[in-house]
Amino acid sequence: MENEPSPLKKVCIVCSKGSLEDVYAALVLTNGAVMEGMEAYLFFTFFGLDAITKKQMNHLRTATLGNPSLRMPGGVAFPSLLGFLPGVESGVSFMMKKRMDELDIPPVDEFLEMITAGGGKIYACKLAMDMFKLQKKDLWEGISGVLTVGEFYEKSGGSSTQIIFV
Amino acid sequence: MEKIIAGKIINMTEDGYLIKSSEWTIDVARELAHEEGLLLLPEHFRVIEFLRHLHTSNQNITLRQISKSNVADIKTLYELFPGAPLKKAARIAGIPKPTSCV
């Protein structure tokens, strides 16, 4: 006998990294869940907090050092040593953002607004904020709150819920 | 599969999208909306017409395109087509299921 399909109802996504690609992976997953009518929570911790820190959120970068998947246009491997040069990381990140814009992927602040407009919730991690000496006033205004890990788990209850770690 | 909608035989995919967007009429839209529990108002039709325009002009079908065009902002889209706005609106507009991830 086949099992009844049980659709996912809620996703809780944790983003602990602040590089462009990790933050966007978390944003796409969260927004995608909201667009499918699911409940969605996005919890930023550690370096992920950059994505909701006003000063940093629209200046995220992708690493040009220690990133073996980085390639030049045309597919040639990106020489690691180039990554040291000033401006290279900005240039590569600019290219990534340009490509994303062509695919209609919005900048971070607009993406967060899309998520919250659809009912998704954005949270910041209290411990990481204390570590990085960040205050609520440093963060994007649209966040729904600052949570402890216990509070995050309280929000993650329910039988058709998944927690995803980015 | 074929389905009778608003007195017409319509070709549909398994998940309920029109195969030929030319078979779409306003009455088809009303009946598909009724299946979704929606009564179409002029605001819905503005979104539907815009989606059909995006489809015929081969542009990306995304919520952002709709909000950028000032047809309706994102919040309004979620209010007009609750739950899954892009999929619902595309289905009612008689265009293929959106394949975009944003």
mmCIF file of C-alpha atoms in Angstrom:
data_model
loop_
_atom_site.group_PDB
_atom_site.id
_atom_site.type_symbol
_atom_site.label_atom_id
_atom_site.label_comp_id
_atom_site.label_asym_id
_atom_site.label_seq_id
_atom_site.Cartn_x
_atom_site.Cartn_y
_atom_site.Cartn_z
ATOM 1 C CA MET A 1 0.000 0.000 0.000
ATOM 2 C CA GLU A 2 1.288 3.400 -0.922
ATOM 3 C CA ASN A 3 1.596 6.038 1.740
ATOM 4 C CA GLU A 4 -0.631 9.081 1.485
ATOM 5 C CA PRO A 5 1.473 11.983 0.267
ATOM 6 C CA SER A 6 1.950 14.475 3.069
ATOM 7 C CA PRO A 7 2.928 17.865 1.722
ATOM 8 C CA LEU A 8 5.461 19.955 3.556
ATOM 9 C CA LYS A 9 3.706 22.659 5.564
ATOM 10 C CA LYS A 10 6.498 24.554 7.199
ATOM 11 C CA VAL A 11 10.211 25.138 6.681
ATOM 12 C CA CYS A 12 12.648 26.672 9.141
ATOM 13 C CA ILE A 13 15.844 27.709 7.428
ATOM 14 C CA VAL A 14 19.054 28.578 9.259
ATOM 15 C CA CYS A 15 21.664 30.651 7.437
ATOM 16 C CA SER A 16 25.009 30.824 9.221
ATOM 17 C CA LYS A 17 27.143 32.164 6.376
ATOM 18 C CA GLY A 18 27.445 35.609 4.909
ATOM 19 C CA SER A 19 28.738 34.990 1.417
ATOM 20 C CA LEU A 20 26.562 36.013 -1.490
ATOM 21 C CA GLU A 21 25.800 32.475 -2.647
ATOM 22 C CA ASP A 22 24.921 31.108 0.790
ATOM 23 C CA VAL A 23 22.644 34.005 1.652
ATOM 24 C CA TYR A 24 20.887 33.741 -1.707
ATOM 25 C CA ALA A 25 20.437 29.988 -1.313
ATOM 26 C CA ALA A 26 18.654 30.678 1.978
ATOM 27 C CA LEU A 27 16.597 33.528 0.502
ATOM 28 C CA VAL A 28 15.502 31.502 -2.543
ATOM 29 C CA LEU A 29 14.526 28.548 -0.346
ATOM 30 C CA THR A 30 12.538 30.744 2.009
ATOM 31 C CA ASN A 31 10.820 32.778 -0.669
ATOM 32 C CA GLY A 32 10.080 29.615 -2.637
ATOM 33 C CA ALA A 33 8.352 28.141 0.401
ATOM 34 C CA VAL A 34 6.273 31.293 0.895
ATOM 35 C CA MET A 35 5.294 31.230 -2.787
ATOM 36 C CA GLU A 36 4.087 27.646 -2.391
ATOM 37 C CA GLY A 37 1.861 28.692 0.461
ATOM 38 C CA MET A 38 4.004 27.201 3.223
ATOM 39 C CA GLU A 39 4.860 28.768 6.522
ATOM 40 C CA ALA A 40 8.488 29.861 6.336
ATOM 41 C CA TYR A 41 10.974 31.097 8.920
ATOM 42 C CA LEU A 42 14.460 32.271 8.100
ATOM 43 C CA PHE A 43 16.882 32.477 11.011
ATOM 44 C CA PHE A 44 20.188 34.271 10.513
ATOM 45 C CA THR A 45 23.115 33.421 12.763
ATOM 46 C CA PHE A 46 26.886 33.993 12.861
ATOM 47 C CA PHE A 47 28.143 35.497 9.585
ATOM 48 C CA GLY A 48 24.672 35.090 8.121
ATOM 49 C CA LEU A 49 23.737 38.172 10.150
ATOM 50 C CA ASP A 50 25.435 40.255 7.439
ATOM 51 C CA ALA A 51 22.361 39.586 5.288
ATOM 52 C CA ILE A 52 20.167 41.544 7.710
ATOM 53 C CA THR A 53 22.739 44.097 8.917
ATOM 54 C CA LYS A 54 21.813 47.399 7.273
ATOM 55 C CA LYS A 55 25.421 48.350 6.518
ATOM 56 C CA GLN A 56 26.305 45.033 4.875
ATOM 57 C CA MET A 57 23.148 43.535 3.417
ATOM 58 C CA ASN A 58 23.459 44.920 -0.093
ATOM 59 C CA HIS A 59 27.236 44.517 -0.268
ATOM 60 C CA LEU A 60 27.612 40.762 0.144
ATOM 61 C CA ARG A 61 30.410 39.094 -1.767
ATOM 62 C CA THR A 62 31.396 35.752 -3.059
ATOM 63 C CA ALA A 63 34.842 34.437 -2.025
ATOM 64 C CA THR A 64 37.514 34.470 -4.720
ATOM 65 C CA LEU A 65 40.038 32.764 -2.432
ATOM 66 C CA GLY A 66 39.668 29.103 -1.610
ATOM 67 C CA ASN A 67 36.699 28.659 -3.926
ATOM 68 C CA PRO A 68 37.536 25.791 -6.321
ATOM 69 C CA SER A 69 34.232 26.108 -8.195
ATOM 70 C CA LEU A 70 34.902 29.645 -9.297
ATOM 71 C CA ARG A 71 35.464 29.899 -13.030
ATOM 72 C CA MET A 72 36.155 32.621 -15.547
ATOM 73 C CA PRO A 73 33.518 33.326 -18.179
ATOM 74 C CA GLY A 74 33.950 30.455 -20.622
ATOM 75 C CA GLY A 75 34.560 27.884 -17.894
ATOM 76 C CA VAL A 76 38.321 28.158 -17.355
ATOM 77 C CA ALA A 77 39.296 27.648 -13.696
ATOM 78 C CA PHE A 78 39.802 30.913 -11.841
ATOM 79 C CA PRO A 79 43.475 31.215 -10.820
ATOM 80 C CA SER A 80 43.454 31.325 -7.014
ATOM 81 C CA LEU A 81 46.296 33.797 -6.877
ATOM 82 C CA LEU A 82 44.194 36.395 -8.697
ATOM 83 C CA GLY A 83 41.832 36.304 -5.746
ATOM 84 C CA PHE A 84 44.436 38.171 -3.676
ATOM 85 C CA LEU A 85 44.402 41.211 -5.918
ATOM 86 C CA PRO A 86 42.465 44.261 -4.767
ATOM 87 C CA GLY A 87 39.146 44.684 -6.526
ATOM 88 C CA VAL A 88 38.928 41.135 -7.858
ATOM 89 C CA GLU A 89 36.453 39.956 -5.256
ATOM 90 C CA SER A 90 34.269 43.029 -5.844
ATOM 91 C CA GLY A 91 34.432 42.471 -9.585
ATOM 92 C CA VAL A 92 33.444 38.830 -9.357
ATOM 93 C CA SER A 93 30.638 39.672 -6.931
ATOM 94 C CA PHE A 94 29.430 42.416 -9.261
ATOM 95 C CA MET A 95 29.266 39.908 -12.139
ATOM 96 C CA MET A 96 27.298 37.470 -9.990
ATOM 97 C CA LYS A 97 24.817 40.189 -9.036
ATOM 98 C CA LYS A 98 24.444 41.233 -12.654
ATOM 99 C CA ARG A 99 23.656 37.667 -13.700
ATOM 100 C CA MET A 100 21.146 37.355 -10.881
ATOM 101 C CA ASP A 101 19.454 40.584 -11.871
ATOM 102 C CA GLU A 102 19.024 39.227 -15.394
ATOM 103 C CA LEU A 103 17.176 36.265 -13.889
ATOM 104 C CA ASP A 104 14.967 38.649 -11.925
ATOM 105 C CA ILE A 105 16.558 37.767 -8.589
ATOM 106 C CA PRO A 106 16.235 40.880 -6.427
ATOM 107 C CA PRO A 107 18.827 42.563 -4.182
ATOM 108 C CA VAL A 108 18.901 41.292 -0.579
ATOM 109 C CA ASP A 109 16.683 44.007 0.958
ATOM 110 C CA GLU A 110 14.044 43.645 -1.737
ATOM 111 C CA PHE A 111 14.159 39.846 -1.452
ATOM 112 C CA LEU A 112 13.564 40.097 2.315
ATOM 113 C CA GLU A 113 10.637 42.423 1.657
ATOM 114 C CA MET A 114 9.158 39.920 -0.813
ATOM 115 C CA ILE A 115 9.407 37.183 1.813
ATOM 116 C CA THR A 116 7.786 39.207 4.578
ATOM 117 C CA ALA A 117 5.092 40.577 2.223
ATOM 118 C CA GLY A 118 4.047 36.981 1.630
ATOM 119 C CA GLY A 119 3.927 36.222 5.358
ATOM 120 C CA GLY A 120 7.408 34.703 5.808
ATOM 121 C CA LYS A 121 9.289 35.635 8.972
ATOM 122 C CA ILE A 122 12.899 36.705 9.399
ATOM 123 C CA TYR A 123 14.728 36.274 12.710
ATOM 124 C CA ALA A 124 18.163 37.098 14.076
ATOM 125 C CA CYS A 125 20.162 34.932 16.488
ATOM 126 C CA LYS A 126 20.660 36.536 19.884
ATOM 127 C CA LEU A 127 23.932 34.828 20.714
ATOM 128 C CA ALA A 128 25.569 35.774 17.416
ATOM 129 C CA MET A 129 24.383 39.363 17.807
ATOM 130 C CA ASP A 130 26.021 39.509 21.234
ATOM 131 C CA MET A 131 29.201 38.028 19.778
ATOM 132 C CA PHE A 132 29.380 40.540 16.952
ATOM 133 C CA LYS A 133 28.239 43.378 19.248
ATOM 134 C CA LEU A 134 25.240 44.087 17.043
ATOM 135 C CA GLN A 135 22.134 45.812 18.324
ATOM 136 C CA LYS A 136 18.627 45.643 16.986
ATOM 137 C CA LYS A 137 19.016 49.148 15.536
ATOM 138 C CA ASP A 138 21.850 47.850 13.333
ATOM 139 C CA LEU A 139 19.502 45.346 11.709
ATOM 140 C CA TRP A 140 17.026 45.634 8.868
ATOM 141 C CA GLU A 141 13.688 46.935 10.209
ATOM 142 C CA GLY A 142 11.573 44.120 8.812
ATOM 143 C CA ILE A 143 12.830 41.354 11.089
ATOM 144 C CA SER A 144 10.226 39.723 13.296
ATOM 145 C CA GLY A 145 12.492 39.368 16.296
ATOM 146 C CA VAL A 146 15.689 38.220 17.935
ATOM 147 C CA LEU A 147 15.564 34.601 19.090
ATOM 148 C CA THR A 148 17.473 32.250 21.334
ATOM 149 C CA VAL A 149 18.028 28.716 20.093
ATOM 150 C CA GLY A 150 15.246 27.473 22.367
ATOM 151 C CA GLU A 151 12.798 29.939 20.891
ATOM 152 C CA PHE A 152 13.852 28.889 17.399
ATOM 153 C CA TYR A 153 12.999 25.264 18.197
ATOM 154 C CA GLU A 154 9.665 26.317 19.686
ATOM 155 C CA LYS A 155 8.815 27.885 16.334
ATOM 156 C CA SER A 156 9.926 24.756 14.485
ATOM 157 C CA GLY A 157 7.237 22.466 15.879
ATOM 158 C CA GLY A 158 4.625 20.607 13.852
ATOM 159 C CA SER A 159 4.571 17.300 12.045
ATOM 160 C CA SER A 160 5.126 18.504 8.471
ATOM 161 C CA THR A 161 8.051 20.770 9.282
ATOM 162 C CA GLN A 162 11.629 20.649 8.065
ATOM 163 C CA ILE A 163 14.684 22.453 9.338
ATOM 164 C CA ILE A 164 17.215 23.304 6.646
ATOM 165 C CA PHE A 165 20.727 24.482 7.431
ATOM 166 C CA VAL A 166 22.625 26.665 4.987
ATOM 167 C CA MET B 1 -6.533 15.478 -20.481
ATOM 168 C CA GLU B 2 -9.718 17.143 -21.620
ATOM 169 C CA LYS B 3 -12.039 18.926 -19.285
ATOM 170 C CA ILE B 4 -15.269 20.809 -19.815
ATOM 171 C CA ILE B 5 -14.917 24.305 -18.471
ATOM 172 C CA ALA B 6 -17.490 27.032 -19.001
ATOM 173 C CA GLY B 7 -19.208 24.817 -21.594
ATOM 174 C CA LYS B 8 -16.048 24.338 -23.669
ATOM 175 C CA ILE B 9 -13.713 21.388 -24.034
ATOM 176 C CA ILE B 10 -10.341 22.522 -22.758
ATOM 177 C CA ASN B 11 -7.012 20.661 -22.932
ATOM 178 C CA MET B 12 -5.337 20.632 -19.571
ATOM 179 C CA THR B 13 -2.190 19.290 -17.937
ATOM 180 C CA GLU B 14 -2.333 16.836 -15.031
ATOM 181 C CA ASP B 15 -1.910 19.650 -12.537
ATOM 182 C CA GLY B 16 -4.656 21.757 -14.050
ATOM 183 C CA TYR B 17 -2.944 24.248 -16.352
ATOM 184 C CA LEU B 18 -4.236 25.040 -19.823
ATOM 185 C CA ILE B 19 -2.136 23.438 -22.559
ATOM 186 C CA LYS B 20 -3.200 25.981 -25.189
ATOM 187 C CA SER B 21 -3.451 29.454 -23.791
ATOM 188 C CA SER B 22 -5.539 30.340 -26.861
ATOM 189 C CA GLU B 23 -8.390 28.261 -25.417
ATOM 190 C CA TRP B 24 -8.647 30.701 -22.524
ATOM 191 C CA THR B 25 -11.666 32.967 -22.167
ATOM 192 C CA ILE B 26 -12.841 35.195 -19.357
ATOM 193 C CA ASP B 27 -15.482 32.592 -18.477
ATOM 194 C CA VAL B 28 -12.792 29.909 -18.278
ATOM 195 C CA ALA B 29 -10.882 32.201 -15.909
ATOM 196 C CA ARG B 30 -13.953 32.682 -13.759
ATOM 197 C CA GLU B 31 -14.559 28.964 -13.505
ATOM 198 C CA LEU B 32 -10.921 28.119 -12.734
ATOM 199 C CA ALA B 33 -10.960 30.848 -10.087
ATOM 200 C CA HIS B 34 -14.138 29.369 -8.652
ATOM 201 C CA GLU B 35 -12.304 26.027 -8.293
ATOM 202 C CA GLU B 36 -9.696 27.913 -6.255
ATOM 203 C CA GLY B 37 -12.433 29.501 -4.178
ATOM 204 C CA LEU B 38 -11.905 32.935 -5.710
ATOM 205 C CA LEU B 39 -14.369 35.423 -7.127
ATOM 206 C CA LEU B 40 -12.555 37.480 -9.740
ATOM 207 C CA LEU B 41 -12.574 41.243 -9.291
ATOM 208 C CA PRO B 42 -11.138 43.866 -11.659
ATOM 209 C CA GLU B 43 -7.884 43.777 -9.617
ATOM 210 C CA HIS B 44 -7.529 40.051 -10.351
ATOM 211 C CA PHE B 45 -8.105 40.659 -14.039
ATOM 212 C CA ARG B 46 -5.363 43.297 -14.164
ATOM 213 C CA VAL B 47 -2.901 40.677 -12.871
ATOM 214 C CA ILE B 48 -4.266 37.989 -15.201
ATOM 215 C CA GLU B 49 -4.029 40.231 -18.250
ATOM 216 C CA PHE B 50 -0.495 41.226 -17.326
ATOM 217 C CA LEU B 51 0.548 37.582 -16.920
ATOM 218 C CA ARG B 52 -0.911 36.760 -20.336
ATOM 219 C CA HIS B 53 1.017 39.688 -21.744
ATOM 220 C CA LEU B 54 4.272 38.406 -20.151
ATOM 221 C CA HIS B 55 3.571 34.974 -21.566
ATOM 222 C CA THR B 56 2.873 36.112 -25.133
ATOM 223 C CA SER B 57 5.914 38.382 -25.109
ATOM 224 C CA ASN B 58 8.099 35.520 -23.799
ATOM 225 C CA GLN B 59 9.209 37.261 -20.618
ATOM 226 C CA ASN B 60 10.058 35.806 -17.203
ATOM 227 C CA ILE B 61 6.943 34.976 -15.230
ATOM 228 C CA THR B 62 7.779 36.079 -11.686
ATOM 229 C CA LEU B 63 6.027 37.909 -8.868
ATOM 230 C CA ARG B 64 8.711 40.547 -9.118
ATOM 231 C CA GLN B 65 7.817 41.309 -12.740
ATOM 232 C CA ILE B 66 4.244 41.935 -11.685
ATOM 233 C CA SER B 67 5.215 44.171 -8.779
ATOM 234 C CA LYS B 68 7.783 46.082 -10.852
ATOM 235 C CA SER B 69 5.100 46.844 -13.430
ATOM 236 C CA ASN B 70 2.918 48.493 -10.772
ATOM 237 C CA VAL B 71 0.035 46.145 -11.573
ATOM 238 C CA ALA B 72 -0.013 45.005 -7.927
ATOM 239 C CA ASP B 73 2.603 44.937 -5.192
ATOM 240 C CA ILE B 74 3.739 41.658 -3.664
ATOM 241 C CA LYS B 75 1.521 41.968 -0.602
ATOM 242 C CA THR B 76 -1.545 42.626 -2.754
ATOM 243 C CA LEU B 77 -0.702 39.600 -4.913
ATOM 244 C CA TYR B 78 -0.734 37.369 -1.832
ATOM 245 C CA GLU B 79 -4.070 38.907 -0.857
ATOM 246 C CA LEU B 80 -5.618 38.493 -4.308
ATOM 247 C CA PHE B 81 -4.398 34.917 -4.822
ATOM 248 C CA PRO B 82 -3.884 33.558 -1.305
ATOM 249 C CA GLY B 83 -1.425 30.755 -0.679
ATOM 250 C CA ALA B 84 0.463 30.380 -3.917
ATOM 251 C CA PRO B 85 -0.086 33.619 -5.855
ATOM 252 C CA LEU B 86 2.077 33.019 -8.898
ATOM 253 C CA LYS B 87 0.864 29.471 -9.541
ATOM 254 C CA LYS B 88 -2.780 30.296 -8.903
ATOM 255 C CA ALA B 89 -2.733 33.436 -11.024
ATOM 256 C CA ALA B 90 -0.932 31.623 -13.866
ATOM 257 C CA ARG B 91 -3.463 28.788 -13.778
ATOM 258 C CA ILE B 92 -6.404 31.191 -13.896
ATOM 259 C CA ALA B 93 -4.683 33.211 -16.640
ATOM 260 C CA GLY B 94 -4.483 30.072 -18.768
ATOM 261 C CA ILE B 95 -0.698 30.156 -19.162
ATOM 262 C CA PRO B 96 1.757 27.316 -18.378
ATOM 263 C CA LYS B 97 2.862 26.542 -14.828
ATOM 264 C CA PRO B 98 5.611 29.033 -13.930
ATOM 265 C CA THR B 99 9.061 27.469 -13.910
ATOM 266 C CA SER B 100 10.929 30.300 -12.238
ATOM 267 C CA CYS B 101 12.415 29.828 -8.753
ATOM 268 C CA VAL B 102 11.811 33.402 -7.671
#
